[in-house]
Amino acid sequence: MSAINLTTTLKHEQFIEQVSRESGQPVQQCYQCGKCTAGCPIAFSMDVPPNRVMRMVQLGLRETALSCNSIWLCAYCSTCSVRCPKNVNLAQVMDALRIIAGKEKRAKTARARHVELFNRNFLNSIRRYGRLHEFETMTMYNLKSGQPFKNADTGLYMLSRGKLKFLIQKTSQMDQVKQIFARVKELEEK
Amino acid sequence: MKFSYYPGCCYETSAREYDMSSQAVCKKLGIELEEIEDWNCCGSTAAHSTNHLLALSLSARNLALAEQKGLDVVAACAACYQRLAVARHELNGDPDLLARVNSVTGLPYTASQRVLSMPEVIASYGVDNLRARVNKPLTGLKIAAYYGCLLVRPRSIQIDDEENPHILEQIMECCGAQPVDWHYQTECCGAGLGISNEDIVFKLVADILEDAAANGADCIICACPLCHFNLDLRQAKINKKLKQKFNLPVFYFTQLVGLATGVNPAVLSLHTHFINTKTIKRKYA
Ligand code: SF4
Ligand code: SF4
């Protein structure tokens, strides 16, 4: 690990403030016991263990915290949150970091990009139909992630069991769904 | 008993067994489900990972539609349950946020009605009442009850203890089945990572299957389409990739309640599983 300069600056303070606000969590309460990491089912595949992500936030290390894989791989299982002796809802902190990193288009590694792409396709389906259209979402995901035949066996199996529908089920009052997306955008840009 | 029913986007496709068996069991027990008219997707992980206000608003629209009917809401899918219940919890305690969300949806939601999961609805029928309705007990069937994450975490919406829940075991005991003690009841299956980072899910699911098998389970039950997808459909892939020989049918708990209470097996969709359910069907259907 490379050396990290810990001189606190306004920039650091701003990041700590931002994550605390967006997650609604008292991030300074964490005393680094590591219980979150011990129980995290995904930690084995993360580049930075959850308790270290917390520490980065506490120190205001914006760049490092927002560029790790962990915030994308976190499955929001909330095991860490229910076990934390300091009542920090770490899943919520991970969510906040993911949201900030997403807005800044920071999903760079293959693992992170795949999660981000999947989420984006999923939301596109809701934006268009009000509901998830599994078949289209999967196909688009496969195409855009550059693996057109990924999960083809899964698709075939689902088809054979009557579990794939090509017909699109729509919410009928799509104007209401469109309004949700539009209003959120408007309010966030204010 | 009557509830507003939120089927969720997978109800006709990957989770059709859950939708069909939930509807059939509720009908059998005299629990009325009225589908929320013109519902939309709860937003799932994709929304809450992207934008907090968007996630709340997508769920709130459904809850507002249900509220107009004055009924408590039940979601079959555990993921939908968690999203709707979390939204209701957050909005119930925060008038400013509620006002903001209502200005997004344009619907006057007040966060009054409760949001329930399917296990809670079946359990609310009452242990003795349910036992009295069982006419085809699942005697000798050893089941591993798998809760995953979404029903028991986070704390604000949990339906039972986060480390040692019993509600599904209780329902299964009423049905005459024999729940096994095991360690992976509430471990995460990886959920949507199955699509984006499948290799991670292989490991998580293999551990779950291994522990269920090691503790003598004949099958696993669950209450979540994501869990079902990962445990059932990926099982064969795991066998191939990790050189294993798992052969554990994975049921939605409502399918087994259906069998035990004499619901016509044809409407429980037992034939659409990936891991063959024949041996169990032959014995208990
Ligand atoms: S469990 Fe809580 S206090 Fe302990 S390291 Fe994790 S976040 Fe910090
Ligand atoms: S919520 Fe995320 S960080 Fe916490 S235990 Fe689950 S996967 Fe790990």
XYZ file of C-alpha atoms and ligand atoms in Angstrom:
491
model
C 0.000 0.000 0.000
C 1.249 3.443 -0.858
C 1.683 6.204 1.704
C -1.347 8.366 2.365
C -1.097 12.008 3.343
C -3.384 12.501 6.312
C -3.250 16.283 6.625
C -6.901 17.254 6.910
C -8.018 19.887 4.492
C -11.335 21.484 3.679
C -11.710 18.972 0.861
C -11.475 16.097 3.297
C -14.012 17.701 5.604
C -16.411 18.224 2.726
C -16.307 14.583 1.749
C -16.913 13.368 5.302
C -19.840 15.771 5.514
C -21.243 14.650 2.173
C -21.155 10.936 2.996
C -22.599 11.513 6.481
C -25.447 13.532 5.019
C -26.276 11.240 2.117
C -26.072 8.054 4.166
C -27.604 9.539 7.294
C -24.952 7.668 9.270
C -22.658 8.808 12.096
C -19.498 7.739 10.260
C -17.187 9.129 12.954
C -18.603 6.623 15.461
C -16.849 3.663 13.840
C -13.964 2.496 16.036
C -12.501 0.050 13.521
C -13.306 -3.195 15.314
C -13.560 -5.030 11.980
C -16.739 -6.942 12.791
C -18.327 -5.717 9.555
C -15.537 -7.206 7.497
C -15.524 -10.453 9.468
C -19.165 -11.126 8.548
C -19.233 -9.643 5.058
C -20.034 -12.412 2.552
C -18.471 -10.473 -0.316
C -15.278 -9.291 1.424
C -13.261 -12.122 -0.143
C -13.678 -10.559 -3.561
C -13.394 -6.889 -2.573
C -10.186 -4.921 -3.154
C -10.703 -2.963 0.080
C -12.418 -4.607 3.076
C -15.551 -2.815 4.383
C -13.979 -1.534 7.630
C -11.185 0.093 5.609
C -13.730 1.740 3.345
C -15.209 3.190 6.540
C -11.794 4.404 7.630
C -11.205 6.077 4.297
C -14.481 7.926 4.721
C -13.536 8.974 8.253
C -10.270 10.373 6.939
C -11.939 12.109 4.038
C -9.993 10.155 1.424
C -12.380 10.881 -1.412
C -10.378 9.493 -4.322
C -9.479 6.186 -2.692
C -12.938 5.555 -1.262
C -14.744 6.308 -4.507
C -12.484 4.311 -6.768
C -12.503 0.937 -4.988
C -14.391 -2.124 -6.236
C -15.943 -2.775 -2.880
C -18.609 -0.110 -3.115
C -19.936 -1.762 -6.289
C -19.651 -5.346 -5.132
C -21.393 -4.703 -1.804
C -24.662 -6.623 -2.133
C -26.461 -4.464 0.435
C -27.045 -7.601 2.479
C -26.844 -5.458 5.650
C -25.081 -8.140 7.684
C -22.526 -5.502 8.689
C -25.267 -3.076 9.689
C -27.018 -5.409 12.118
C -23.734 -6.518 13.695
C -21.986 -3.174 14.112
C -21.456 -2.502 17.838
C -21.534 1.231 17.138
C -24.827 1.077 15.238
C -23.378 2.335 12.009
C -25.507 1.208 9.081
C -22.557 0.479 6.828
C -24.747 -0.853 4.019
C -26.210 2.638 3.843
C -22.725 4.168 3.714
C -21.829 1.810 0.843
C -25.030 2.839 -0.930
C -24.184 6.527 -0.538
C -20.651 5.958 -1.890
C -22.061 4.010 -4.844
C -24.463 6.834 -5.619
C -21.723 9.486 -5.488
C -19.327 7.342 -7.539
C -22.086 6.631 -10.074
C -22.871 10.291 -10.584
C -19.172 10.938 -11.196
C -18.915 7.976 -13.601
C -16.248 6.275 -11.551
C -17.022 2.616 -12.225
C -13.799 1.717 -14.022
C -12.749 -1.877 -13.362
C -14.559 -4.755 -15.073
C -16.328 -5.840 -11.874
C -17.532 -2.333 -11.102
C -18.549 -1.592 -14.685
C -20.668 -4.714 -14.887
C -22.610 -3.815 -11.760
C -23.102 -0.240 -12.911
C -24.192 -1.338 -16.383
C -26.662 -3.835 -14.973
C -28.217 -1.168 -12.731
C -28.415 1.298 -15.591
C -30.165 -1.170 -17.894
C -32.567 -2.119 -15.152
C -33.529 1.525 -14.596
C -33.896 2.077 -18.339
C -36.467 -0.683 -18.408
C -38.452 0.981 -15.619
C -38.155 4.340 -17.343
C -39.633 2.888 -20.530
C -42.190 0.434 -19.250
C -42.683 1.159 -15.557
C -41.604 -2.428 -14.943
C -38.615 -4.624 -15.461
C -38.679 -6.448 -18.766
C -36.309 -9.273 -17.938
C -35.617 -10.475 -21.452
C -34.817 -7.105 -22.946
C -32.805 -6.016 -19.911
C -30.673 -9.162 -20.043
C -30.122 -8.947 -23.783
C -29.116 -5.308 -23.622
C -26.851 -6.011 -20.669
C -25.112 -8.827 -22.531
C -24.669 -6.752 -25.659
C -23.347 -3.701 -23.882
C -21.018 -5.666 -21.656
C -19.525 -7.210 -24.782
C -20.582 -10.789 -24.054
C -23.602 -11.388 -26.293
C -23.905 -15.072 -25.405
C -23.426 -14.752 -21.693
C -26.218 -16.509 -19.852
C -27.526 -17.904 -23.147
C -27.902 -21.278 -21.441
C -29.886 -19.604 -18.690
C -32.105 -17.955 -21.268
C -32.752 -21.237 -23.084
C -33.679 -22.974 -19.910
C -36.048 -20.198 -18.900
C -37.639 -20.274 -22.298
C -38.204 -24.016 -22.092
C -39.940 -23.596 -18.719
C -42.173 -20.798 -19.958
C -40.222 -18.338 -17.868
C -39.236 -15.877 -20.543
C -41.814 -13.504 -21.888
C -41.136 -11.454 -24.972
C -44.344 -9.503 -24.622
C -43.907 -6.361 -22.636
C -46.004 -5.762 -19.536
C -46.383 -2.050 -19.070
C -47.653 0.177 -16.324
C -50.566 1.915 -18.053
C -50.186 5.331 -16.484
C -46.708 5.770 -17.871
C -47.059 9.541 -17.558
C -46.863 9.069 -13.785
C -43.689 6.983 -14.053
C -42.126 9.462 -16.464
C -43.023 12.265 -14.067
C -41.149 10.491 -11.256
C -37.934 10.328 -13.276
C -38.329 13.901 -14.544
C -39.150 15.441 -11.148
C -36.264 13.660 -9.421
C -33.886 15.035 -12.019
C -35.343 18.523 -11.656
C -35.116 18.518 -7.851
C -31.558 17.182 -7.830
C -30.381 19.842 -10.248
C -31.813 22.646 -8.154
C -58.332 -11.120 5.890
C -57.796 -8.963 2.850
C -54.608 -7.382 1.520
C -53.414 -5.274 -1.361
C -51.133 -7.576 -3.352
C -47.904 -6.429 -4.990
C -46.789 -9.235 -7.360
C -43.479 -7.677 -8.505
C -41.956 -7.733 -11.982
C -40.890 -11.390 -12.008
C -44.336 -12.742 -11.169
C -45.010 -14.037 -14.661
C -41.482 -15.041 -15.545
C -38.658 -16.167 -13.280
C -40.834 -16.178 -10.155
C -44.020 -17.654 -11.533
C -43.935 -20.520 -9.021
C -44.027 -18.011 -6.190
C -46.870 -15.956 -7.582
C -48.980 -18.974 -8.525
C -48.460 -20.804 -5.245
C -48.972 -17.677 -3.107
C -52.263 -16.934 -4.819
C -53.396 -20.558 -4.585
C -52.491 -20.928 -0.905
C -54.115 -17.639 0.077
C -57.259 -18.644 -1.779
C -57.282 -21.973 -0.006
C -56.932 -20.296 3.400
C -59.511 -17.638 2.638
C -56.990 -14.808 2.563
C -58.065 -12.329 -0.079
C -55.420 -10.687 -2.292
C -56.348 -7.695 -4.381
C -53.672 -6.781 -6.894
C -52.562 -3.143 -6.721
C -53.955 -1.665 -9.866
C -51.369 -0.414 -12.339
C -48.382 -0.979 -10.044
C -44.845 -0.192 -11.177
C -41.464 -1.735 -10.379
C -40.277 -1.059 -6.818
C -36.920 0.035 -8.266
C -35.032 -2.803 -6.616
C -31.278 -2.558 -6.016
C -30.758 -0.644 -9.245
C -32.725 2.349 -7.943
C -31.399 2.532 -4.398
C -27.834 2.173 -5.699
C -28.369 5.078 -8.053
C -30.597 7.666 -6.432
C -32.221 7.722 -3.011
C -35.147 9.973 -3.938
C -35.881 7.956 -7.071
C -35.911 4.705 -5.103
C -38.305 6.090 -2.498
C -40.589 7.615 -5.101
C -40.908 4.469 -7.227
C -41.944 2.490 -4.143
C -44.144 5.294 -2.836
C -46.277 5.363 -5.979
C -47.281 1.740 -5.350
C -47.924 2.373 -1.693
C -50.026 5.430 -2.494
C -52.147 3.396 -4.922
C -52.657 0.725 -2.254
C -53.460 3.316 0.381
C -56.409 4.529 -1.663
C -58.001 1.118 -1.000
C -57.249 1.285 2.722
C -55.642 -2.153 2.858
C -52.300 -3.320 4.221
C -49.886 -4.321 1.473
C -48.328 -7.737 0.991
C -45.437 -8.248 -1.408
C -44.582 -11.803 -2.427
C -40.991 -11.174 -3.537
C -38.678 -10.551 -0.581
C -36.744 -7.929 -2.533
C -39.925 -5.986 -3.312
C -41.023 -6.439 0.294
C -37.799 -4.898 1.551
C -37.959 -1.934 -0.817
C -41.612 -1.134 -0.080
C -41.209 -1.652 3.673
C -38.042 0.470 3.848
C -39.770 3.255 1.898
C -42.759 3.169 4.207
C -40.514 3.166 7.274
C -38.404 6.105 6.085
C -41.391 8.149 4.984
C -43.420 7.398 8.082
C -40.775 8.985 10.297
C -39.879 11.992 8.173
C -42.656 14.432 7.167
C -40.304 16.612 5.111
C -39.080 13.687 3.071
C -42.656 12.469 2.665
C -43.694 15.866 1.308
C -40.750 15.818 -1.084
C -41.610 12.335 -2.339
C -45.273 13.250 -2.764
C -44.244 16.222 -4.852
C -42.346 13.790 -7.078
C -45.109 11.210 -7.484
C -47.968 13.692 -7.458
C -49.927 11.276 -5.254
C -50.955 12.034 -1.668
C -49.290 9.233 0.304
C -49.450 9.336 4.116
C -47.504 6.140 4.994
C -50.446 4.779 6.969
C -50.878 1.183 5.788
C -48.472 -1.534 6.851
C -46.281 -3.467 4.439
C -46.061 -7.213 5.065
C -44.149 -10.135 3.616
C -45.786 -13.362 2.453
C -44.393 -15.432 5.375
C -45.966 -12.954 7.817
C -49.324 -13.172 6.075
C -49.354 -16.984 6.147
C -48.138 -16.985 9.770
C -50.841 -14.486 10.746
C -53.388 -17.133 9.782
C -52.367 -18.729 13.066
C -50.323 -21.809 13.890
C -53.289 -23.849 15.113
C -55.533 -22.746 12.264
C -52.905 -23.664 9.716
C -52.254 -27.017 11.340
C -55.972 -27.726 11.192
C -55.975 -27.081 7.456
C -53.160 -29.529 6.699
C -54.611 -32.678 5.181
C -51.540 -33.974 3.372
C -48.746 -33.579 5.928
C -45.194 -33.540 4.617
C -44.150 -36.228 7.075
C -40.447 -37.006 7.019
C -39.532 -34.224 4.607
C -36.384 -32.529 5.849
C -36.168 -28.915 4.826
C -33.541 -26.226 5.196
C -35.365 -22.909 5.591
C -33.380 -20.214 3.812
C -34.218 -16.589 4.605
C -31.371 -14.809 2.867
C -31.027 -11.116 3.655
C -34.078 -9.247 2.584
C -36.638 -10.554 5.068
C -34.502 -10.144 8.162
C -32.359 -7.087 7.431
C -32.136 -4.154 7.952
C -33.606 -4.026 11.459
C -36.238 -1.427 10.680
C -38.159 -3.875 8.494
C -37.102 -7.314 9.702
C -39.880 -9.887 10.040
C -37.918 -12.001 12.532
C -34.561 -12.195 14.319
C -31.684 -11.288 11.996
C -29.424 -14.145 13.047
C -31.808 -16.862 14.167
C -35.270 -16.536 12.623
C -38.026 -19.144 13.085
C -41.081 -18.008 11.178
C -40.535 -20.276 8.144
C -39.621 -23.258 10.332
C -42.820 -22.731 12.281
C -44.912 -22.711 9.125
C -43.146 -25.846 7.893
C -43.712 -27.632 11.191
C -47.428 -26.910 10.874
C -47.221 -28.608 7.482
C -45.715 -31.713 9.056
C -42.221 -31.197 7.621
C -39.050 -31.404 9.643
C -36.848 -28.312 9.569
C -33.118 -29.042 9.938
C -30.648 -27.024 11.997
C -28.105 -25.428 9.738
C -25.793 -22.441 9.537
C -26.620 -20.578 6.351
C -30.226 -19.529 7.055
C -29.475 -15.824 6.736
C -26.252 -15.749 4.694
C -26.386 -13.742 1.486
C -26.659 -15.547 -1.891
C -25.186 -12.573 -3.751
C -28.509 -11.533 -5.267
C -28.083 -9.511 -8.470
C -24.322 -10.088 -8.551
C -25.323 -13.386 -10.164
C -25.721 -11.509 -13.415
C -22.878 -9.010 -13.188
C -20.253 -11.043 -11.300
C -21.356 -14.651 -11.476
C -18.137 -16.166 -10.105
C -18.706 -14.495 -6.726
C -22.182 -15.967 -6.515
C -20.906 -19.447 -7.364
C -18.906 -19.476 -4.164
C -21.669 -18.050 -1.968
C -24.284 -20.439 -3.301
C -21.992 -23.467 -3.161
C -21.414 -22.802 0.552
C -25.157 -22.554 1.185
C -25.927 -25.768 -0.724
C -23.098 -27.625 0.926
C -24.266 -26.742 4.421
C -27.891 -27.630 3.660
C -26.826 -31.008 2.277
C -24.388 -31.679 5.123
C -27.182 -31.150 7.634
C -29.417 -33.671 5.968
C -31.875 -31.464 4.101
C -33.917 -33.056 1.291
C -34.691 -29.634 -0.090
C -34.379 -25.901 0.561
C -37.262 -23.493 0.922
C -37.083 -19.775 0.280
C -39.300 -16.728 -0.113
C -37.354 -14.703 -2.631
C -37.099 -14.940 -6.434
C -33.475 -13.753 -6.387
C -32.496 -16.471 -3.936
C -34.481 -19.003 -5.922
C -32.770 -18.032 -9.151
C -29.321 -18.320 -7.595
C -29.951 -21.551 -5.663
C -32.032 -23.456 -8.205
C -30.904 -22.325 -11.610
C -27.244 -21.877 -10.808
C -26.986 -25.226 -9.052
C -26.206 -27.178 -12.205
C -23.679 -24.568 -13.311
C -22.015 -24.822 -9.921
C -21.875 -28.584 -10.230
C -20.077 -28.182 -13.521
C -17.750 -25.334 -12.581
C -16.844 -26.431 -9.069
C -17.068 -30.187 -9.720
C -19.856 -30.773 -7.216
C -22.845 -33.098 -7.199
C -25.553 -31.031 -5.539
C -29.086 -32.150 -6.169
C -31.263 -30.114 -3.828
C -34.681 -29.018 -5.060
C -35.445 -25.428 -4.058
C -39.070 -24.559 -3.319
C -40.891 -21.393 -2.494
C -42.322 -22.065 0.949
C -45.813 -21.427 -0.423
C -45.451 -24.396 -2.801
C -44.985 -26.723 0.160
C -47.787 -25.108 2.170
C -49.887 -25.693 -0.930
C -48.998 -29.379 -1.108
C -49.722 -29.863 2.594
C -53.085 -28.131 2.476
C -54.238 -30.080 -0.543
C -53.926 -27.413 -3.240
C -54.004 -28.959 -6.703
C -50.277 -29.531 -7.490
C -50.868 -28.409 -11.070
C -51.269 -24.793 -9.923
C -48.099 -24.881 -7.813
C -45.847 -24.929 -10.880
C -43.640 -27.729 -9.577
C -42.491 -28.600 -13.098
C -40.779 -25.299 -13.893
C -37.854 -25.765 -11.527
C -34.380 -26.356 -12.766
C -33.499 -29.006 -10.186
C -36.011 -31.763 -10.654
C -38.696 -31.922 -7.971
C -40.025 -35.326 -9.046
C -38.999 -37.447 -6.047
C -40.611 -35.065 -3.611
C -43.637 -34.582 -5.838
C -44.137 -38.309 -6.131
C -44.122 -38.687 -2.390
C -46.185 -35.730 -1.309
C -48.316 -34.488 -4.202
S -18.447 -3.094 12.690
Fe -18.989 -0.902 12.896
S -17.493 -0.081 14.366
Fe -16.700 -2.074 13.694
S -15.322 -1.541 11.995
Fe -17.321 -2.010 11.091
S -18.379 -0.036 10.926
Fe -16.655 0.239 12.327
S -23.946 -4.812 3.143
Fe -22.177 -4.829 1.780
S -20.421 -4.412 3.097
Fe -22.117 -4.971 4.444
S -21.833 -7.164 4.796
Fe -23.236 -6.951 3.053
S -21.942 -7.001 1.220
Fe -20.590 -6.616 3.004
